[in-house]
Amino acid sequence: MILWRRIRPFLSTFVRFMHISYLEAKSQYQGARLGLLWIPASTLIFTAMLALVFRHSDTMSLTDFFLYVLSGFTLWGFIQDSVNGSTDVIQKKLEFAIHNNLTLAGLFGKLLIDRLFEYSINLALLLAAMLVLSPVKFGLELALFIPFLAIIIPTSLAIGYLVNILTIFFPDLASLIRTATRFVFFASPIFWVASERGGVRAFLSDYNPVSYYMGMCRQVFGIMPLEASAWVGSILISLALCTVGSVTYARSHSFVRNIK
């Protein structure tokens, strides 16, 4: 009972923010017949193009490669929005937060829920595609989905705050960061297979942090075999980011609230 009383406020806030995210996303597509279905539809079209036109794997069937690309691209959308969507949060949305009685942490939490809402829609597309194309991939690995979320959620929050603090002190970094994320898209194993190591791919697979999160995601859905290095690498990177993010927040949130 005591545990439930402690958890209940967080669950209530999560459900309320998810409902708000739904209403906001719905309003963006209110003039379209498909409405919110445009989110998974656009993901499906783009990943199908990547899998069919830019196929770079000879070790996977077309079906497996499509699921490989789809799983990677859905996670990439979450990662990209964590970075690009955080470059001007404090500069442009702090007054919105104050008007709605949100703390600074609450503002970033609200934006995190927005990202999770869109990611959940694309995850539903991934699960549907797996059910149709390769239902045998559903296995015990799905139990790792909760630890997977426990890793990426605080990491997304930490990245968002750190990126925004950097752009406050160095405004020109906002454009540089957006450009860098486009480069990272091609440098990450989204539409090329990390296990097919050789040359530049081997380097990127080992030293690009995104590759560890991609590997972890694909292992959860049975698209790639379990590999401890992906989880260990992701956990270490996340711990470092969350530690730096926590220290930065503790030392900066008091003066950040006064920024106009």
XYZ file of C-alpha atoms in Angstrom, residues 49-236:
188
model
C 12.468 2.555 -49.254
C 15.621 2.066 -47.195
C 15.182 -1.703 -47.116
C 14.292 -2.122 -50.784
C 16.352 0.550 -52.528
C 19.388 0.886 -50.291
C 19.771 -2.730 -49.240
C 23.349 -3.421 -48.133
C 23.091 -6.918 -46.656
C 23.697 -10.262 -48.312
C 23.414 -12.251 -45.080
C 19.738 -11.479 -44.365
C 16.555 -12.214 -46.226
C 14.598 -9.212 -47.453
C 12.011 -9.738 -44.705
C 14.595 -9.890 -41.947
C 16.411 -6.884 -43.340
C 13.203 -4.854 -43.465
C 12.514 -5.638 -39.792
C 16.140 -4.779 -39.027
C 15.747 -1.371 -40.679
C 12.301 -0.731 -39.184
C 13.422 -1.477 -35.634
C 16.490 0.703 -36.019
C 14.642 3.601 -37.610
C 11.924 3.698 -34.937
C 14.572 3.971 -32.224
C 16.514 6.506 -34.277
C 13.443 8.742 -34.372
C 13.372 8.702 -30.569
C 17.105 9.440 -30.342
C 17.005 12.191 -32.945
C 14.079 13.937 -31.278
C 15.842 13.693 -27.909
C 18.679 15.744 -29.401
C 17.151 18.029 -32.044
C 13.960 18.599 -30.093
C 15.907 19.891 -27.097
C 18.034 22.634 -28.632
C 15.674 25.477 -27.672
C 13.335 24.151 -24.989
C 14.312 26.606 -22.256
C 14.633 29.526 -24.658
C 11.176 29.066 -26.198
C 9.022 27.006 -23.840
C 9.924 28.166 -20.353
C 7.071 30.691 -20.259
C 4.689 27.938 -21.389
C 5.898 25.806 -18.477
C 5.430 28.630 -15.972
C 1.956 29.404 -17.326
C 0.971 25.735 -16.887
C 2.551 25.407 -13.428
C 5.298 23.107 -14.689
C 8.705 23.036 -13.076
C 11.811 22.970 -15.247
C 12.051 19.230 -14.678
C 8.348 18.907 -15.464
C 8.844 20.691 -18.782
C 11.539 18.280 -19.889
C 9.450 15.407 -18.558
C 6.508 16.557 -20.674
C 8.684 16.635 -23.806
C 9.990 13.175 -22.920
C 6.405 11.887 -22.805
C 5.801 13.449 -26.244
C 8.747 11.467 -27.599
C 7.562 8.280 -25.924
C 4.072 8.743 -27.362
C 5.352 8.907 -30.935
C 7.808 6.087 -30.276
C 4.984 3.903 -28.945
C 3.029 4.424 -32.176
C 6.024 3.344 -34.250
C 6.608 0.414 -31.889
C 3.049 -0.727 -32.574
C 3.932 -0.658 -36.287
C 7.053 -2.731 -35.628
C 5.120 -5.327 -33.631
C 2.446 -5.513 -36.328
C 5.093 -5.988 -39.013
C 6.748 -8.743 -36.993
C 3.397 -10.456 -36.445
C 2.687 -10.463 -40.184
C 6.162 -11.107 -41.586
C 7.950 -13.153 -38.942
C 5.886 -14.128 -35.870
C 8.529 -16.669 -34.854
C 10.704 -13.792 -33.688
C 8.471 -13.219 -30.686
C 10.236 -14.889 -27.807
C 11.416 -14.576 -24.233
C 13.648 -11.691 -25.285
C 10.586 -9.427 -25.090
C 10.932 -9.587 -21.301
C 13.975 -7.347 -21.776
C 11.740 -4.553 -23.051
C 11.251 -3.140 -19.532
C 15.027 -2.947 -18.827
C 15.417 -1.469 -22.311
C 12.959 1.319 -21.462
C 14.624 1.807 -18.089
C 17.848 2.553 -19.951
C 16.662 4.784 -22.785
C 14.157 6.929 -20.845
C 16.540 8.563 -18.331
C 19.189 8.756 -21.050
C 16.824 10.706 -23.300
C 16.011 13.061 -20.433
C 19.686 13.645 -19.647
C 20.629 14.224 -23.286
C 17.798 16.693 -23.723
C 18.860 18.816 -20.762
C 22.567 18.705 -21.598
C 21.942 19.710 -25.209
C 19.767 22.628 -24.133
C 22.311 23.889 -21.597
C 24.999 23.840 -24.293
C 22.862 25.841 -26.705
C 22.105 28.416 -24.010
C 25.787 29.209 -23.553
C 26.734 28.604 -27.194
C 23.689 29.397 -29.402
C 25.486 28.529 -32.642
C 25.728 24.935 -31.446
C 22.025 24.438 -32.180
C 22.592 24.453 -35.938
C 25.758 22.399 -35.588
C 23.951 19.774 -33.501
C 21.144 19.440 -36.051
C 23.707 19.003 -38.818
C 25.619 16.450 -36.750
C 22.512 14.319 -36.204
C 22.086 14.009 -39.984
C 25.647 12.727 -40.179
C 25.082 10.315 -37.283
C 22.045 8.890 -39.121
C 24.292 7.598 -41.899
C 27.049 6.648 -39.463
C 24.705 4.443 -37.411
C 23.639 0.860 -38.240
C 20.127 1.774 -39.306
C 20.133 0.544 -42.906
C 23.498 -1.239 -42.830
C 24.264 -4.299 -40.726
C 26.633 -3.751 -37.830
C 27.595 -7.434 -37.639
C 28.971 -7.338 -41.180
C 32.156 -5.765 -39.931
C 34.822 -4.426 -42.190
C 36.609 -1.152 -42.789
C 34.702 1.933 -41.680
C 31.699 -0.117 -40.531
C 33.830 -1.928 -37.982
C 35.015 1.391 -36.568
C 31.496 2.843 -36.443
C 30.084 -0.318 -34.904
C 32.619 -0.151 -32.071
C 32.833 3.586 -31.412
C 29.444 5.024 -32.375
C 27.350 5.002 -29.147
C 24.129 4.757 -31.154
C 25.131 1.303 -32.428
C 24.938 -0.108 -28.885
C 21.383 1.137 -28.408
C 20.400 -0.152 -31.852
C 21.791 -3.570 -30.989
C 19.975 -3.616 -27.676
C 16.663 -2.692 -29.333
C 16.947 -5.376 -32.020
C 17.827 -8.019 -29.467
C 14.703 -7.210 -27.457
C 12.525 -7.976 -30.497
C 14.453 -11.093 -31.517
C 15.767 -9.516 -34.720
C 19.368 -9.997 -33.629
C 20.801 -12.606 -31.231
C 21.471 -11.579 -27.644
C 24.880 -10.018 -27.127
C 26.059 -8.778 -23.754
C 28.375 -6.121 -25.196
C 25.437 -4.074 -26.524
C 23.795 -3.983 -23.083
C 27.011 -3.311 -21.190
C 28.000 -0.547 -23.604
C 24.546 1.057 -23.455
C 24.414 0.924 -19.659
C 27.864 2.477 -19.268
